[in-house]
Amino acid sequence: MDMFILCRVIAFRSGLFCSGRECLVLNPGGHFKMHVDPLSDDHNPFGDRLATFLMFLNDVPLGGRTVFPVINVTLKPKKGSAVFFWDLQRNGGDDSLTFHEACPVVIGEKWISTKWFHELGNDKVLPCSVEAEDTGLDDLKSKLLEEIEN
């Protein structure tokens, strides 16, 4: 799917302003340790990351799974599949449900495309609240991780 069209679809479905993307490859042994996505560089003019869209660009013969241990979800890289998840709670705090890691690639390569949606331009999508639980996103939270298959 054309990334411009995909960006428009994501923006329409999520209500978020869509910006650039990052593509990367993990070779055998390549992985990412457990982390959350919202923490941006302190000098990032776009602010923290509100949401993440991660698309798998190829099948991985062995390894390379993406794991969300807090919610007990494991995603096997499958070409064309994707996941969207919110990174911040309404009060601006990290959403601990989205801790994730990329397990080591054992055989082959893992190609992914990641789009992060930052605070700048999206400040009205998730109005602030002092209560972390006061998300106003109950329907979205119940579908925190949604795999999209072509």
Coordinates of C-alpha atoms in Angstrom, one line a residue:
M1 CA 0.0 0.0 0.0
D2 CA 1.3 3.5 -0.8
M3 CA 2.5 5.2 2.4
F4 CA 0.8 8.4 1.6
I5 CA -2.6 6.6 1.3
L6 CA -1.8 4.7 4.5
C7 CA -1.0 7.9 6.3
R8 CA -4.4 9.3 5.3
V9 CA -6.2 6.2 6.4
I10 CA -4.4 6.3 9.8
A11 CA -5.2 10.0 10.2
F12 CA -8.9 9.4 9.4
R13 CA -9.3 6.4 11.7
S14 CA -7.4 7.9 14.6
G15 CA -8.1 11.6 14.3
L16 CA -4.3 12.2 14.5
F17 CA -2.2 14.5 12.4
C18 CA 0.1 12.3 10.3
S19 CA 3.8 13.1 9.8
G20 CA 6.9 11.3 8.4
R21 CA 8.0 7.7 8.9
E22 CA 11.1 5.7 9.7
C23 CA 12.0 2.4 8.0
L24 CA 14.6 0.1 9.5
V25 CA 16.0 -3.3 9.2
L26 CA 17.2 -5.7 11.9
N27 CA 19.7 -8.3 10.8
P28 CA 20.3 -11.6 12.7
G29 CA 20.8 -10.8 16.3
G30 CA 19.2 -7.4 15.9
H31 CA 16.6 -6.5 18.6
F32 CA 15.3 -3.7 20.7
K33 CA 15.2 -3.9 24.5
M34 CA 12.0 -3.3 26.5
H35 CA 10.9 0.3 26.1
V36 CA 8.0 2.7 25.7
D37 CA 7.7 5.0 22.7
P38 CA 6.5 8.3 24.0
L39 CA 9.9 9.6 25.3
S40 CA 11.2 11.9 22.7
D41 CA 14.5 13.8 22.7
D42 CA 14.1 16.7 25.2
H43 CA 14.7 19.1 22.3
N44 CA 12.2 17.5 19.9
P45 CA 10.1 20.5 18.6
F46 CA 7.2 18.1 18.0
G47 CA 6.9 17.0 21.6
D48 CA 6.4 13.4 22.9
R49 CA 4.9 10.6 20.9
L50 CA 1.2 10.2 21.3
A51 CA 0.8 7.0 19.3
T52 CA 2.7 4.5 17.3
F53 CA 1.9 2.7 14.0
L54 CA 4.2 -0.2 13.3
M55 CA 4.0 -2.1 10.0
F56 CA 5.9 -5.3 9.2
L57 CA 7.3 -5.2 5.7
N58 CA 8.4 -8.8 5.3
D59 CA 8.0 -12.3 6.8
V60 CA 10.8 -13.3 9.2
P61 CA 11.7 -17.0 9.0
L62 CA 12.7 -17.3 12.7
G63 CA 12.6 -14.8 15.6
G64 CA 11.9 -11.1 15.4
R65 CA 8.6 -11.1 17.3
T66 CA 7.4 -7.9 18.9
V67 CA 6.2 -8.6 22.5
F68 CA 4.0 -6.6 24.8
P69 CA 4.5 -8.5 28.0
V70 CA 2.2 -6.4 30.3
I71 CA -0.9 -7.3 28.1
N72 CA 0.5 -10.7 27.1
V73 CA 0.5 -10.0 23.3
T74 CA 3.1 -11.4 20.9
L75 CA 3.2 -10.4 17.2
K76 CA 4.9 -12.5 14.7
P77 CA 6.3 -10.3 11.8
K78 CA 4.1 -11.0 8.8
K79 CA 4.4 -9.0 5.6
G80 CA 1.6 -6.4 5.4
S81 CA 0.4 -6.8 9.1
A82 CA 0.5 -3.8 11.4
V83 CA -0.2 -2.6 14.9
F84 CA -1.4 0.8 16.2
F85 CA -1.2 1.7 19.9
W86 CA -1.5 4.8 22.1
D87 CA 1.8 5.8 23.9
L88 CA 0.5 8.4 26.3
Q89 CA -2.4 8.5 28.8
R90 CA -4.7 11.5 28.8
N91 CA -2.7 13.1 31.6
G92 CA 0.5 13.0 29.6
G93 CA 2.0 10.1 31.4
D94 CA 3.4 7.0 29.8
D95 CA 1.0 4.2 29.2
S96 CA 2.6 1.2 30.9
L97 CA 0.5 -1.2 28.9
T98 CA 2.6 -0.4 25.8
F99 CA 5.9 -1.5 27.1
H100 CA 7.3 -3.6 24.3
E101 CA 10.4 -5.1 22.8
A102 CA 11.6 -6.6 19.5
C103 CA 13.0 -10.1 20.1
P104 CA 16.2 -11.0 18.3
V105 CA 16.0 -12.0 14.7
V106 CA 17.4 -15.5 14.4
I107 CA 17.2 -16.2 10.6
G108 CA 16.6 -13.6 7.9
E109 CA 16.0 -9.9 8.3
K110 CA 13.1 -7.9 9.9
W111 CA 12.0 -4.9 7.9
I112 CA 9.6 -2.4 9.6
S113 CA 8.1 1.0 8.9
T114 CA 7.2 3.0 12.0
K115 CA 5.1 6.2 12.2
W116 CA 5.0 8.2 15.4
F117 CA 2.3 10.7 16.0
H118 CA 3.7 13.6 18.2
E119 CA 2.0 16.0 20.5
L120 CA 2.4 19.1 18.2
G121 CA -0.6 19.3 15.9
N122 CA -2.5 16.7 17.9
D123 CA -3.1 18.5 21.2
K124 CA -6.9 18.6 20.7
V125 CA -7.2 14.9 20.0
L126 CA -6.4 13.9 23.6
P127 CA -7.4 16.8 25.8
C128 CA -5.4 16.8 29.1
S129 CA -6.7 15.6 32.4
V130 CA -5.2 15.3 35.8
E131 CA -6.5 11.7 36.1
A132 CA -4.6 9.1 34.1
E133 CA -7.7 6.8 34.1
D134 CA -9.9 9.6 32.7
T135 CA -8.9 8.7 29.2
G136 CA -12.1 9.3 27.4
L137 CA -10.9 6.5 25.1
D138 CA -12.6 3.5 26.5
D139 CA -13.5 2.1 23.1
L140 CA -9.9 2.6 21.9
K141 CA -8.4 1.2 25.0
S142 CA -10.4 -1.9 24.8
K143 CA -8.8 -2.4 21.3
L144 CA -5.4 -1.2 22.4
L145 CA -3.6 -3.3 19.9
E146 CA -5.3 -3.8 16.6
E147 CA -3.6 -5.9 13.9
I148 CA -4.4 -4.7 10.4
E149 CA -4.0 -7.3 7.6
N150 CA -4.2 -6.5 3.9

